[in-house]
Amino acid sequence: MDFTVFAQQIANGLVNGMAYVLIATGLTLVFGVLRIVNFAHGEFYMLGAYITYFIGTLFGLDYLAAAAISAVVVAGLGIAANKLIFWPLRRDHEFTILLSSLGLALLIANGGELLFGADPKYVESPFADEVLEIGTVTLTQQRVLVFAAAVVALVAVYLFIRYSRFGKMMRATAQNPDGAALTGINIGLVHTYTFALACGLAALSGALVGPTVMIFPTIGNWAVLKGFIVVIMGGLGSVTGALFAGLLLGVIESLGGGYISLGFMEAIGYAMIIAVLLWRPNGLFSTARGLR
C-alpha cells in the first residue's frame, strides 16, 4: 500500500467528516432539545452557501465576513421558522411536525430555485486555489479552513452547552421540559435560540463548503442526508456521537472511494447505518434522553 496515497485519503476523509459533523450538530441540537426531526435542515445549509455567494458578489465583501454574516442571517431565519411553524405545533403529534419540516424544506428549495435560479454557482474564496502541503499530504487552504473553523465552532458549542447558563437551560429542557418550566426556565426562549443556533451552524457549514463544490438550490438534499446518517450513527441527541460518527463516515467514504470505486462511495453511508442499527439500534453513543 502506498502510504502517501493512504495519508491523502485519510486527510480528505477527515475534512469531509468535519463538514458532516458541523451539519449534524445542528440536527442533534434540534432533536435533543426540541425533539424535532427537521428535514428542512439541509435547506438552511443551502441558504448559507447562497447568501455567502450573493453578499460577496453584490456587495464585494471579504469572504470570511460574508460567511459570518450569512450564518447570522440564517440564524435569524431559523428564529422566524421556529416561531411560525415549530413552536405552534409543539403539542401536536410528532408526525405532524415531521411533515411540517418536510413542507418547509420543499418551500425553501423551490423558493430558492425561483429566487436564485437553477444554474449552479460557485462561491468565490481567496483560499480555494491556494495549496498547503503538510508532509506528504496536499490540501487547499479552503479545505484546511473548513476543518479548522469546524473545530473552533464545535468546541465553542460544547463549552457553551456545558458551562453557560443558557446551555444549562438547554440541557434541562432536553431532559425534562415540564420540570424545566416549573423551575422558571423560559421554554419558548430555549426552543427559539436552540433552533437559531442549529440553523446558524448549518449555514456556516454551507458557507465553508461552498467554495469547494458547485452550489445549486437542491444541494440541501445532500446535506440533510449526510447529517441524518451521522446523527443516527452517533445517537440522537449526542453531540459527542455526531463528532465521532461524522469523522468515521468521512474517512471510510474517502478510503472506499479511493481504493474501491467513487460510485461505491455514496453507498457506504447506508451500509454503515444498517450495520449500526443492527448492532446498536439507538446509535453508537446513545444514553438516556437529553442533550450530551
Backbone as a ProteinNet text record, in pm:
[ID]
protein_1_A
[PRIMARY]
MDFTVFAQQIANGLVNGMAYVLIATGLTLVFGVLRIVNFAHGEFYMLGAYITYFIGTLFGLDYLAAAAISAVVVAGLGIAANKLIFWPLRRDHEFTILLSSLGLALLIANGGELLFGADPKYVESPFADEVLEIGTVTLTQQRVLVFAAAVVALVAVYLFIRYSRFGKMMRATAQNPDGAALTGINIGLVHTYTFALACGLAALSGALVGPTVMIFPTIGNWAVLKGFIVVIMGGLGSVTGALFAGLLLGVIESLGGGYISLGFMEAIGYAMIIAVLLWRPNGLFSTARGLR
[TERTIARY]
83.6	0	87.9	56.2	129.4	87.8	183.3	149.9	108	168.4	134.5	-11.3	-54.9	-194.5	-287.8	-249.4	-331.3	-346.7	-235.7	-240.9	-327.5	-320.4	-402	-550.3	-584.4	-724.2	-775.3	-691	-730.2	-755	-664.3	-679.1	-806.6	-833	-956.3	-1078.6	-1072.9	-1185.9	-1211	-1105.2	-1121.5	-1184.4	-1142.6	-1200.7	-1348.9	-1379.8	-1519.8	-1601.5	-1543.1	-1613.5	-1643.1	-1550.2	-1574.3	-1686.3	-1697.1	-1810.5	-1941.3	-1941.6	-2060.7	-2097.2	-1995.4	-2018.8	-2085.5	-2039.6	-2096.2	-2244.2	-2278.3	-2418.3	-2497.6	-2441.9	-2514.6	-2531.9	-2440.4	-2452.7	-2580.4	-2615.6	-2740.8	-2861	-2860.5	-2969.5	-2979	-2862.9	-2859.2	-2916.1	-2880.6	-2932.3	-3084.1	-3134	-3278.7	-3353.7	-3300	-3368.6	-3352.8	-3232.4	-3208	-3290.2	-3310.1	-3381.4	-3528	-3553.5	-3690.1	-3764	-3690.8	-3748.8	-3811.5	-3742.9	-3791.1	-3693.3	-3745.2	-3666.5	-3685.5	-3585.7	-3600	-3547.1	-3637.6	-3598.6	-3558.5	-3586.5	-3551	-3409.7	-3338.7	-3205.8	-3111.1	-3119.5	-3034	-3058.6	-3182.4	-3213.1	-3148	-3130.2	-3058	-2909.2	-2858.5	-2722.1	-2712.5	-2810.2	-2813	-2820.4	-2903.7	-2915.8	-2784.1	-2713.1	-2583.7	-2486.3	-2483.7	-2393.5	-2436.1	-2566	-2613.5	-2600.3	-2631.6	-2620.6	-2474.7	-2382.9	-2240.1	-2201.8	-2253.2	-2224.5	-2274.2	-2398.6	-2455.7	-2397.3	-2365.3	-2302.7	-2166.3	-2090.5	-1960.2	-1969.2	-2068.9	-2081.9	-2141.3	-2250.2	-2321.5	-2258.5	-2206.3	-2153.2	-2001.2	-1938.8	-1793.2	-1725	-1796.5	-1737.5	-1637.1	-1545.6	-1448.9	-1521.6	-1463.5	-1528	-1560.3	-1465.7	-1487.7	-1598.6	-1601.1	-1708.6	-1843.3	-1846	-1970	-2019.4	-1927.6	-1965.9	-2023.5	-1962.1	-2011.4	-2149.7	-2167.6	-2297.7	-2403.2	-2365.7	-2458	-2508.8	-2417.3	-2456.6	-2554.5	-2530.8	-2619.5	-2756.4	-2756	-2883.2	-2967.8	-2904.6	-2979.2	-3025.3	-2946.1	-2991.6	-3118.6	-3123.2	-3244.1	-3363	-3337.4	-3444.8	-3490.3	-3396.8	-3432.4	-3525.3	-3501.2	-3589.8	-3731.2	-3740.4	-3872.2	-3940.8	-3864.6	-3922.3	-3974.2	-3899.8	-3944	-4069.8	-4070.9	-4185.9	-4313.3	-4298.2	-4415.1	-4463	-4372.1	-4407.7	-4392.5	-4273.3	-4246.1	-4299	-4285.2	-4334.8	-4486.9	-4564.6	-4710.1	-4753.9	-4670.7	-4707.3	-4647.1	-4587.1	-4510.7	-4595.4	-4726	-4814.4	-4879.2	-4855.8	-4915.7	-4835.7	-4889.8	-4822.6	-4689	-4589.5	-4456.7	-4461.3	-4554.3	-4563.9	-4607.7	-4693	-4735.9	-4618.5	-4533.2	-4415.6	-4318.9	-4301.4	-4212.3	-4258.9	-4389.5	-4443.6	-4429.4	-4443.4	-4427.6	-4284.6	-4187.5	-4047.3	-4019.4	-4083.2	-4066.7	-4127.9	-4244.9	-4307.5	-4222.7	-4161.6	-4073.1	-3952.8	-3898.7	-3784.4	-3819.8	-3936.2	-3979.8	-4003.3	-4060.6	-4088	-3958.6	-3859.1	-3732.6	-3656.9	-3655.8	-3582.8	-3642.3	-3773.7	-3836.8	-3832	-3843.9	-3829.4	-3687.8	-3589.9	-3451.3	-3426.8	-3488	-3471.7	-3534.7	-3649.4	-3716.3	-3635.9	-3578.3	-3507.2	-3364.5	-3294.1	-3152	-3127.5	-3225.8	-3207	-3153.5	-3174.7	-3135.6	-2990.5	-2925.9	-2787.6	-2693	-2600.7	-2503.2	-2417.5	-2379.4	-2295.5	-2175.3	-2075.5	-1952	-1921.1	-1901.9	-1869.7	-1721.3	-1691.9	-1552.9	-1485.9	-1366.5	-1288.6	-1140.9	-1068.7	-925.1	-843	-905.8	-833.9	-855.4	-947.6	-988.9	-878.4	-793.9	-691.7	-550.8	-538.5	-407.7	-384.9	-268.4	-238.8	-147.9	-176.7	-95.2	-45.1	85.5	144.8	182.8	129.1	159.4	224.2	356.3	425.8	397.9	343.9	310.3	166.4	95.5	-45.5	-59.3	-140.1	-165.4	-313.9	-343.4	-481.8	-489.5	-602.9	-622.7	-643.2	-610.2	-629.3	-776.6	-865.5	-1008.5	-1048.8	-996.3	-1030.8	-970.4	-853.1	-795.3	-880.7	-930.7	-1018	-1146.3	-1202.6	-1323.2	-1298.6	-1188.1	-1156.8	-1134.5	-1051.7	-1016.9	-1138.6	-1217.6	-1335	-1437.9	-1452.1	-1546.2	-1501.8	-1372.1	-1320.3	-1348.9	-1319.5	-1343.2	-1491.7	-1578.8	-1722.3	-1773.7	-1726.1	-1773.9	-1725.4	-1600.9	-1550.4	-1631.3	-1660.6	-1739.7	-1880.2	-1941.1	-2074.3	-2071	-1971	-1959.3	-1943.2	-1853.1	-1831.2	-1955.8	-2024.9	-2147.8	-2254.6	-2274.6	-2376.2	-2337.4	-2209.5	-2162.3	-2156.7	-2114.5	-2081.2	-2163.4	-2225.7	-2300.5	-2436.3	-2493	-2624.5	-2730.5	-2724.9	-2824	-2803.4	-2677.3	-2650.9	-2711.2	-2702.8	-2763.7	-2915.3	-2971.7	-3115.8	-3152.4	-3067	-3090.6	-3089.7	-2991.5	-2981.2	-3098.1	-3140	-3255.1	-3382.6	-3398.7	-3516.4	-3514.6	-3396.7	-3385.4	-3421.3	-3383.2	-3407.9	-3552.5	-3610.7	-3748.3	-3808	-3876.5	-3929.7	-4026.1	-4116.6	-4214.9	-4147.8	-4052.4	-3979.2	-3898	-3837	-3759.9	-3849.7	-3970.3	-4064.3	-4106.2	-4122.4	-4161.9	-4053.3	-3929.4	-3820.6	-3801	-3882.9	-3876.3	-3803.9	-3761.5	-3693.4	-3794.5	-3762.3	-3847.8	-3826.6	-3915.1	-3900.3	-3907.1	-3993.1	-4004.5	-3875.1	-3810	-3682.9	-3576.2	-3572.4	-3476	-3497.8	-3623.2	-3654.7	-3610.8	-3643.2	-3614.7	-3465	-3386	-3244	-3166.5	-3220	-3158.6	-3176	-3295	-3320.2	-3235	-3221.5	-3138	-2992.6	-2942	-2804.1	-2784	-2880.5	-2870.8	-2868.4	-2954.8	-2958.3	-2830.6	-2776.8	-2651.9	-2536.8	-2532.8	-2428.3	-2442.4	-2566.4	-2589.1	-2543.6	-2576	-2535.8	-2384.5	-2319.7	-2174.1	-2110.2	-2166.3	-2116.4	-2131.6	-2247.3	-2268.6	-2172.6	-2146.5	-2055.1	-1911.1	-1873.3	-1737.1	-1716	-1815.1	-1801.9	-1830.7	-1907.8	-1947.1	-1835.1	-1718.9	-1610.2	-1544	-1575	-1512.7	-1600.9	-1726.2	-1819.9	-1902.4	-1977.5	-2076.1	-2203.7	-2267.7	-2390.1	-2511.8	-2622.6	-2748.4	-2861.6	-2985	-3092.4	-3126.1	-3095.9	-3129.9	-3010.9	-2905.1	-2788	-2819.4	-2928.3	-2969.3	-3007	-3049.7	-3083.8	-2961.6	-2847.4	-2722.4	-2685.1	-2696.5	-2654.7	-2738.2	-2869.7	-2954.4	-2938.1	-2911.3	-2887.9	-2762.6	-2652.6	-2529.4	-2551	-2622.5	-2647.6	-2723.2	-2827	-2906.6	-2826.9	-2744.5	-2659.4	-2571.1	-2508.8	-2420.1	-2497.4	-2612.8	-2691.6	-2740.7	-2787.3	-2837	-2723	-2608.6	-2494.3	-2445.4	-2436.8	-2382.4	-2479.3	-2607.3	-2708.7	-2781.1	-2913.8	-2992.5	-2970.8	-2933.3	-2911.1	-2769.2	-2678.8	-2541.3	-2448.1	-2397.7	-2302.3	-2170	-2127.6	-2004.5	-2018	-2134.1	-2158.4	-2154.2	-2208.5	-2205.5	-2062	-1976.3	-1836.6	-1766.6	-1774.3	-1703.1	-1766.1	-1898.3	-1965.1	-1935.8	-1932.2	-1903.8	-1762.9	-1666.1	-1528.6	-1512.8	-1578	-1571.8	-1631	-1746.9	-1810.8	-1722.7	-1667.1	-1582.9	-1460.9	-1394.2	-1272.9	-1306.4	-1410.5	-1445.8	-1493.1	-1569.2	-1610.1	-1488.1	-1393.8	-1275.5	-1192.9	-1175.2	-1099.4	-1173.2	-1305.9	-1384.7	-1381.4	-1391.6	-1386.5	-1249.3	-1142.9	-1007.2	-959.3	-1001.4	-947.4	-1047.4	-1174.2	-1273.1	-1332.5	-1419.5	-1482.7	-1552.3	-1542.8	-1614	-1765.4	-1810.7	-1952.4	-2002.7	-1912	-1948.2	-1952.1	-1888.9	-1870.7	-2002.8	-2102.4	-2230.1	-2305.7	-2278.7	-2348.5	-2292.7	-2172.8	-2108.3	-2189.8	-2242.6	-2321	-2440.9	-2511.9	-2629.1	-2588.8	-2478.9	-2431.2	-2391.8	-2330.8	-2291	-2411.9	-2515.9	-2638.4	-2699.6	-2708.4	-2765.9	-2686.8	-2553.6	-2468.5	-2485	-2487.5	-2500.5	-2636.9	-2742.5	-2877	-2896.8	-2830.6	-2838.4	-2763.2	-2652.7	-2568.7	-2615.3	-2634.7	-2681.2	-2793.4	-2917.5	-3031.4	-3044.8	-2993.6	-3005.7	-2883.2	-2789.1	-2669.8	-2548.7	-2432.3	-2308.1	-2290.2	-2343.4	-2321.7	-2453	-2552.6	-2684.3	-2677.4	-2743.6	-2758.9	-2903.2	-2923.8	-3058.2	-3099.5	-3229	-3278.4	-3208.8	-3180.7	-3119.5	-3016.4	-2956.2	-2851.2	-2718.2	-2624	-2498.3	-2384.5
-119.6	0	125.7	220.9	346	434.2	461.4	538	680	739.8	876.7	887.8	792.4	791.9	767.3	674.7	643.5	766	835.2	955.2	1063	1076.7	1176.1	1143.2	1015.8	974.9	998.8	971.9	995.8	1144.8	1227.8	1372.9	1423.1	1376.3	1415.2	1371.5	1250.7	1198.8	1278.1	1320.5	1399	1534.6	1597.6	1726.1	1709.6	1609.6	1585.2	1551.5	1468.8	1427.8	1544.1	1639	1754.1	1841.3	1850.6	1922.6	1851.3	1717.6	1641.2	1666.6	1672.9	1693.9	1829.1	1931.6	2064.2	2066.3	1993.8	1982.7	1905.1	1791.8	1702.1	1759.2	1844.7	1901.4	1982.2	2057.4	2132.7	2040.8	1933.8	1836.5	1774.8	1746.1	1686.4	1781	1908.6	2006.9	2017.9	2023.8	2038.2	1917.2	1798.9	1680	1667.2	1693.1	1674.9	1767.2	1892	1990.1	2000.9	2011.8	2034.5	1905.6	1794.4	1665.1	1674.5	1743.9	1762.1	1697.7	1616	1565	1663.7	1747.3	1861.3	1830	1798.9	1770.7	1897.3	2014	2138.9	2184.4	2108.3	2149.6	2169	2083.1	2094.6	2222.1	2270.9	2394.6	2515.2	2511.4	2620.4	2615.5	2495.7	2479.7	2545.2	2517.2	2575.2	2728.1	2781.3	2926.1	2988.4	2919.5	2970.5	2987.2	2889	2896.8	3008.9	3018.6	3118.6	3260.5	3280.2	3414.9	3459.9	3367.8	3399.9	3440.3	3366	3396.1	3535.8	3568.3	3694.9	3813.2	3795.4	3904.2	3936.9	3832.4	3854.7	3913.7	3868.1	3912.3	4052.4	4077.5	4203.8	4317.7	4285.5	4391.4	4391.7	4289.7	4286.6	4268.5	4210.2	4190.5	4076	4081.1	3974.2	3842.7	3732.7	3601.4	3564.7	3584	3546.3	3630	3759.8	3846	3802	3766.1	3719.6	3591.6	3500	3374.1	3399	3490.9	3521.6	3586.6	3681.1	3746.6	3645.6	3555.2	3452.1	3367.1	3325.9	3243.9	3318.7	3448.7	3529.2	3546.5	3574.3	3593.4	3466.1	3351.8	3225.2	3189	3223.4	3202.6	3283.2	3405.5	3486.3	3423.6	3365.8	3294.6	3173.1	3110.6	2997.9	3040.1	3157.9	3209.9	3226.7	3283.4	3303.4	3170.4	3072.2	2941.2	2873.6	2884	2823.1	2891.2	3024.1	3098.9	3071.6	3061.8	3049.8	2906.3	2809.4	2671.5	2575.2	2563.9	2454.8	2480.4	2602.3	2630.5	2617	2668.8	2649.4	2502.8	2416.3	2274.8	2185.4	2244.7	2165.7	2063.5	2088.2	1996.3	1894.3	1909.6	1818.4	1688.4	1595	1465.9	1487.5	1406.2	1419.3	1406.5	1327.2	1308.6	1438.6	1515	1644.4	1739.5	1742.4	1828.9	1783.2	1652.6	1598.2	1639.6	1626.2	1666.1	1816.3	1893.9	2039	2074.6	2004.3	2031.3	1991.2	1882.4	1841	1944.9	1997.4	2102.7	2228.4	2263.4	2379.8	2358.4	2236.5	2204.5	2224.2	2174.3	2188.7	2335.1	2409.9	2551.6	2630	2605.3	2678.6	2637.8	2507.6	2459.7	2516.5	2510.3	2563.2	2715.3	2778.5	2924	2966.1	2884.5	2913.1	2902.5	2803.2	2787.8	2904.3	2951.4	3065.5	3194.2	3209.3	3332.7	3334.8	3221.9	3217.6	3165	3094.2	3032.2	2890.3	2809.4	2668.7	2645	2744.1	2726	2715.9	2620.5	2607.8	2734.3	2765.1	2881.8	2839.3	2925	2894.2	3007.2	2973.7	3073.1	3108.1	3234.5	3277.6	3285.9	3230.6	3237.2	3250.8	3337.9	3352.4	3230.4	3140	3021.3	2898.9	2910.4	2792.6	2736.6	2823.9	2778.7	2773.7	2814.9	2813.4	2676.4	2619.4	2483.3	2486.6	2399.2	2385.7	2242.2	2226	2092.7	2064.3	1953.1	1909.8	1772.3	1769.7	1643	1593.6	1473.4	1415.7	1446.1	1519	1547.9	1686.5	1696.6	1824.1	1857.4	1975	2021	2166.5	2208	2350.7	2419.4	2546.3	2621.8	2626.4	2622.5	2623.7	2500.4	2384.7	2262.3	2260.9	2318.3	2332.9	2428.1	2533.8	2628.7	2560.8	2475	2400.4	2322.4	2250.8	2168.3	2255.6	2358.6	2442.8	2518.7	2577.4	2653.1	2562.2	2440.4	2345	2305.6	2284.2	2250.1	2362.7	2486.5	2601.3	2614	2600	2612	2503.2	2379.9	2269	2281.2	2324.9	2346.1	2456	2563.2	2672.5	2625.8	2545.3	2493.2	2401.8	2315.3	2224.7	2302.9	2401.5	2480.8	2560.7	2610.4	2686.6	2599.5	2479.5	2389.3	2341.6	2320.5	2260.4	2358.8	2482.4	2571.7	2700.6	2742.5	2868.4	2847	2955.1	2947.8	2902.4	2957.5	2917.2	2772.4	2728.4	2588.9	2494.4	2533.3	2451.4	2450.5	2561.8	2566.9	2472.8	2468.9	2378.3	2232.6	2197.1	2058.6	2021.6	2115.4	2088.8	2069.9	2152.6	2140.8	2009.6	1967.5	1841.7	1722.6	1727.3	1615.1	1608.7	1725.3	1727.4	1865.4	1886.2	2019.1	2073.1	1987.5	2032.9	2068.3	1985.1	2014.3	2142.3	2163.3	2285.4	2408.3	2396.7	2509.1	2541.3	2440	2460.7	2531.9	2517.7	2585.4	2729.4	2773.7	2911.7	2931.1	2822.3	2834.3	2868.6	2966.6	3006.4	2907.4	2809.6	2703.5	2759.5	2856.1	2915.7	2980.3	3051.1	3114.7	3011.1	2903.1	2796.1	2733.7	2705	2646.7	2739.6	2867.6	2963.7	2973.8	2991.9	3014.9	2885.7	2773.9	2645.9	2623.5	2651	2635.8	2734.2	2856	2955.3	2910.5	2855.7	2806.7	2694	2602.4	2490.6	2540	2635.6	2689.9	2766.8	2838.6	2909.6	2815.7	2701.1	2601.9	2542.5	2515.6	2463.7	2564.9	2692.9	2797.5	2813	2804.6	2814.3	2701	2581.4	2468.4	2493.2	2543.6	2574.5	2679.9	2782.7	2888.9	2838.1	2743.9	2690.8	2591.1	2504.8	2400.5	2456.4	2565.4	2622.7	2642.6	2697.3	2718.3	2590.6	2476.6	2350.4	2273.1	2319	2249.7	2354	2309.3	2395.6	2391.4	2506.1	2510.8	2528.1	2468.8	2476.8	2460.8	2499.6	2505.9	2374.2	2260.9	2131.5	2068.8	2144.7	2088.1	2051.7	2108.6	2075.9	1930.3	1864.4	1721.8	1639.8	1673.2	1605.5	1631.9	1758.3	1797.2	1728	1728.3	1668.6	1516.8	1456.1	1312	1276.8	1348.1	1322.7	1350.1	1456.6	1490.4	1382.1	1328.3	1223.7	1094.6	1062.6	943.8	955.4	1071.7	1093.7	1090.9	1157.6	1164.2	1025.7	947.9	813.4	724.8	734.5	654.1	693.6	824.4	871.2	860.1	860.8	857.1	989.7	987.6	1110.4	1187.2	1313.4	1396.7	1396.7	1320.9	1311.2	1394	1505.8	1588.8	1513.9	1443.7	1364.5	1254.4	1190	1085.9	1139.4	1260.7	1322	1347.4	1389.3	1416	1289.7	1183.2	1060.9	994.6	995.4	932.7	1007.8	1141.5	1220.4	1197.1	1196.5	1171.1	1029.5	933.4	794.3	780.4	842.5	835.6	898.3	1016.1	1083.4	1001.9	942	863.3	736.7	666.8	541.6	569.7	678.1	715.3	745.5	820.1	856.4	733.3	642.8	520.4	432	422.9	343.1	399.3	533	594.6	585.9	590.5	587.4	449.2	348.9	214.4	117.4	151.9	62.3	127.7	227.2	294.7	420.3	528.3	650.1	628.5	540.4	509.5	436.2	365.8	291.2	380.7	498.2	583.4	624.4	660.8	706	594.2	469.7	357.7	324.1	374.6	340.6	389.2	511.4	565.9	480.1	433.4	349	215.9	159.7	33.6	50.5	164.2	189	205.8	272.2	287.7	151.8	66.4	-67.1	-144.7	-140.2	-212.9	-160.9	-28	30.6	-0.3	11	-14.6	-160.9	-250.9	-392.5	-420.4	-348.9	-372.8	-290.5	-159.4	-69.4	16.3	-25.7	42.8	190.2	228.9	367.8	452.6	394.7	468.8	429.6	467.7	426.3	489	610.2	681.7	712.7	629.5	654.6	633.2	725	711.6	750.6	798.5	841	964	993.8	1111	1237	1324.4	1451.8	1492.8	1608.4	1660	1629.7	1571.1	1528.9	1533.7
0	0	0	-86.5	-94.3	23	114.6	235.1	201.1	98.1	60.1	17.8	-65.9	-110.3	7.6	94.8	212.2	302.2	328.6	412.9	349.6	217.4	147.7	160.7	148.2	161.4	303.1	402.2	541.1	564.6	513.7	530.3	462.9	340.9	271	349.8	404.7	481.5	608.3	676.7	799	769.9	659.5	621.9	587.6	504.4	469.4	593.6	679.6	800.2	892.9	903.6	990.6	935.7	803.8	744.7	778.3	772.8	810.5	956.3	1041.5	1184.7	1208.3	1137.4	1154.2	1114.9	1008.6	968.3	1072.7	1115.8	1205.8	1345.5	1390.4	1524.7	1538.9	1435.9	1439.5	1448.4	1369.4	1376.6	1516.3	1574.8	1707.9	1812.8	1803.8	1898.6	1889.2	1765.5	1745.3	1798.6	1772.3	1822.5	1974	2023.9	2166.3	2253.2	2210.1	2291.3	2250.4	2120.1	2072.4	2039.8	2030.8	1989.9	1851.6	1761	1624.8	1527.3	1436.2	1324.1	1210	1187.6	1097.3	957.5	866	728.1	652.1	707.6	639.4	673.3	753.3	796.9	678.3	579.2	462.1	383	387.2	314.2	381.3	512	579	543	520.8	467.7	329.7	244.3	110.5	116.4	205.8	218.4	264.3	352.8	397.3	282.9	192.6	77.1	-17.8	-45.4	-141.7	-88	39.6	96.2	97.1	127.2	119.5	-22.3	-119.7	-260.7	-298.7	-263.3	-306.7	-229.6	-102.4	-27.3	-87.5	-121.4	-181.7	-321.1	-398.9	-537.9	-549.2	-476.6	-490.7	-411.6	-294.1	-207.5	-201.1	-261.3	-266.1	-132.3	-34.5	97	96.4	189.5	209.7	236	188.1	200.4	345.3	434.8	575	637.9	604.7	655.6	599.8	472	409.5	474	505.5	570.3	708.7	784.6	918.9	912.8	820.9	805.9	763.5	674.2	628.2	744	832.8	947.2	1036.9	1056.9	1142.3	1076.6	945.9	873.6	877.2	851.7	850.8	992.1	1092.3	1230.3	1255.8	1202.9	1215	1143.7	1026.6	955.6	1035.3	1107	1193.1	1305.2	1361.6	1465.6	1410.5	1289.2	1226.5	1198.7	1148.8	1118.2	1244.7	1353.1	1477.6	1531.2	1526.6	1579.4	1499.1	1365.6	1278.5	1261.3	1270.2	1235.5	1352.1	1407.2	1500.6	1641.3	1692.4	1827.5	1837	1740.6	1749.6	1742.9	1682.8	1667.3	1776.8	1879.9	1977.1	2050.6	2062.8	2134.3	2041.8	1910.7	1814.1	1805.7	1731.1	1712.6	1640.6	1673.2	1612.8	1461.1	1410.4	1265.6	1197.6	1265.6	1211.3	1198.8	1301	1298.7	1189.4	1177.1	1074.3	935.1	909	778.8	757.1	864.4	852.7	814.1	873.6	838.1	693.6	648.1	508.8	414.8	452.8	373	368.1	481.2	484.5	394.6	394.7	309.4	162.3	122	-17.9	-52.9	41.4	17.9	-3	84.3	73.4	-53.1	-83	-200.5	-329.1	-341	-462.5	-467.3	-350.4	-346.2	-383.2	-338.7	-373.7	-523.1	-586	-730.7	-805.1	-754.8	-817.7	-798.2	-679.4	-645.8	-699.8	-684.2	-719.8	-860.2	-917.6	-1047.1	-1032	-1134.2	-1128	-1166.9	-1227.8	-1272.4	-1153.3	-1155.5	-1046.3	-1034.1	-912.2	-885.6	-801.5	-797.8	-727.1	-630.1	-503.6	-402.1	-411.6	-437.8	-450.8	-313.4	-304.4	-181.1	-216.1	-145.7	-174.2	-134.4	-59	-11.9	-101	-197.1	-274.2	-362.6	-416.7	-511.9	-452.5	-327.3	-261.6	-197.6	-224.6	-178.1	-56.5	38.1	158.4	165.9	178.8	188.6	333.4	385.6	522.2	511.2	510.7	487.5	347	339.1	209.3	166.7	252	225.7	163.8	59.7	-7.4	1.5	56.3	69.8	29	-23.2	-47.2	87.6	91.6	215.3	254.8	156.5	187.3	266.5	228.9	299.4	439.3	453.8	587.8	671.4	606.9	675.4	721.6	637.1	674.2	803.5	807.1	924.6	1047.7	1033.6	1148.4	1201.8	1111.7	1154.5	1220.2	1167.9	1226.7	1367.7	1385.7	1518.6	1617.5	1577.1	1664.8	1698.5	1596.9	1619	1712.8	1694.3	1776.6	1920.8	1939.6	2076.1	2144	2070.2	2125.6	2163.9	2078.5	2108.5	2230.6	2236.3	2352	2481.8	2483	2604.6	2640.6	2538.3	2560.4	2626.6	2572.7	2627.9	2767.5	2786.8	2911.4	3027.7	2999.7	3110	3116.7	3007.5	3012.9	3079.7	3128.5	3192.8	3093.4	2971.7	2871.7	2830.2	2824.4	2792.2	2895.7	3022.5	3128.2	3114.4	3070.6	3044.7	2929.3	2827.4	2714.8	2761.2	2842.8	2889.2	2979.8	3062.9	3149.7	3068.3	2965.1	2878.1	2801.8	2757.6	2684.5	2772.7	2900.3	2990.6	3036.7	3070.8	3122.5	3098.7	2986.8	2954.3	3059.6	3106.7	3205.7	3337.7	3378.2	3500.7	3488.5	3370.8	3348.2	3354.7	3298.6	3302.3	3445.4	3528.3	3667.5	3748.1	3706.7	3776.8	3728.8	3632.8	3585.9	3454.6	3391	3262	3153.2	3072.6	2961	2846.1	2837	2737	2594.9	2574.1	2441.3	2396.8	2489.1	2456.9	2424.8	2501.9	2478.1	2341.3	2307.9	2177.6	2064.6	2079.3	1972.9	1943.9	2048.2	2026.8	2000	2043.4	2005	1855.2	1805.3	1661.9	1582.3	1633.2	1564.9	1560.2	1670.7	1674.9	1573.9	1567	1472.9	1328.5	1297.3	1160.8	1128.5	1227.1	1206.7	1177	1247.1	1221.2	1081.2	1039.8	904.5	800	822.6	728.2	723.9	839.9	844.3	764.7	778	701	552	510.5	369.1	318.2	401.4	361	348.6	435.2	432.9	319.2	298.4	196.4	57.1	48.8	-79.7	-179.8	-138.1	-235.2	-285.7	-225.9	-269.8	-366.9	-386	-475.7	-549.8	-649.6	-713	-628.8	-612.3	-532	-623	-581.1	-654.1	-552.4	-586.1	-486.8	-417.8	-480.1	-418.1	-345.9	-323.6	-255.9	-110.7	-58.9	77.4	94.9	-14	-4.4	35.6	-25	9.1	154	195.1	330.1	437	420.7	524.2	526.9	411.9	407.3	487.3	462.6	537.2	685.6	715.6	854.6	927.9	865.5	930.6	945.4	847.4	859.4	983.3	1000.5	1114.5	1246.2	1249.2	1372.7	1414.2	1319.4	1350.6	1397.9	1332.2	1374.2	1512.4	1538.4	1665.3	1780.2	1751.3	1856.5	1863	1852.5	1852.8	1982.7	1969.7	2086.7	2138.3	2077.9	2125.8	2037.8	2092.2	2019.1	2002.1	2107.6	2100.3	1995.7	1992.4	1893.9	1752.8	1732.3	1599.3	1554.7	1647.3	1614.7	1566	1643.3	1606.6	1484.1	1476.4	1362.4	1233.2	1238.9	1119.4	1067.1	1158	1116.3	1062	1128	1082.1	942.9	920.7	789.2	682.5	712.2	614.1	574.9	673.4	645.7	568.3	609.3	540.8	398	378.5	242.9	155	210.5	134.1	97	192	163.5	63.3	79.4	-13.6	-154.2	-166.7	-298.1	-361	-277.8	-330.7	-368.1	-290.7	-312.1	-376.5	-375.1	-436.5	-561.2	-538.7	-652.3	-602.5	-679.5	-643.3	-645.9	-736.3	-743.4	-619.5	-552.6	-432.1	-308.6	-317.5	-200.3	-136	-216.2	-161.3	-90.2	-128.3	-65.3	72.4	101.2	227.3	346.1	337.5	447.8	481.5	378.1	402.1	464.8	416	473	619.3	652.6	790.7	881.3	831.9	911.4	942	840.2	860	964	952.3	1046.2	1188.3	1203.5	1337	1397.9	1317.8	1370.5	1408.7	1336.7	1373.5	1502.9	1523	1639.9	1760.8	1739.2	1844.6	1788.1	1803.1	1740.5	1778.9	1895.6	1939	1904.7	1830.8	1793.3	1876.2	1828	1893.4	2030.4	2051.4	2176.8	2246.8	2228.5	2287.3	2437.9	2510.9	2656	2690.2	2809.1	2848.2	2768.9	2771.7	2699.1	2746.8	2653.7	2687.8	2586.1	2610.6	2523.2	2586.4	2508.6	2569.3	2467.7
[MASK]
++++++++++++++++++++++++++++++++++++++++++++++++++++++++++++++++++++++++++++++++++++++++++++++++++++++++++++++++++++++++++++++++++++++++++++++++++++++++++++++++++++++++++++++++++++++++++++++++++++++++++++++++++++++++++++++++++++++++++++++++++++++++++++++++++++++++++++++++++++++++++++++++++++

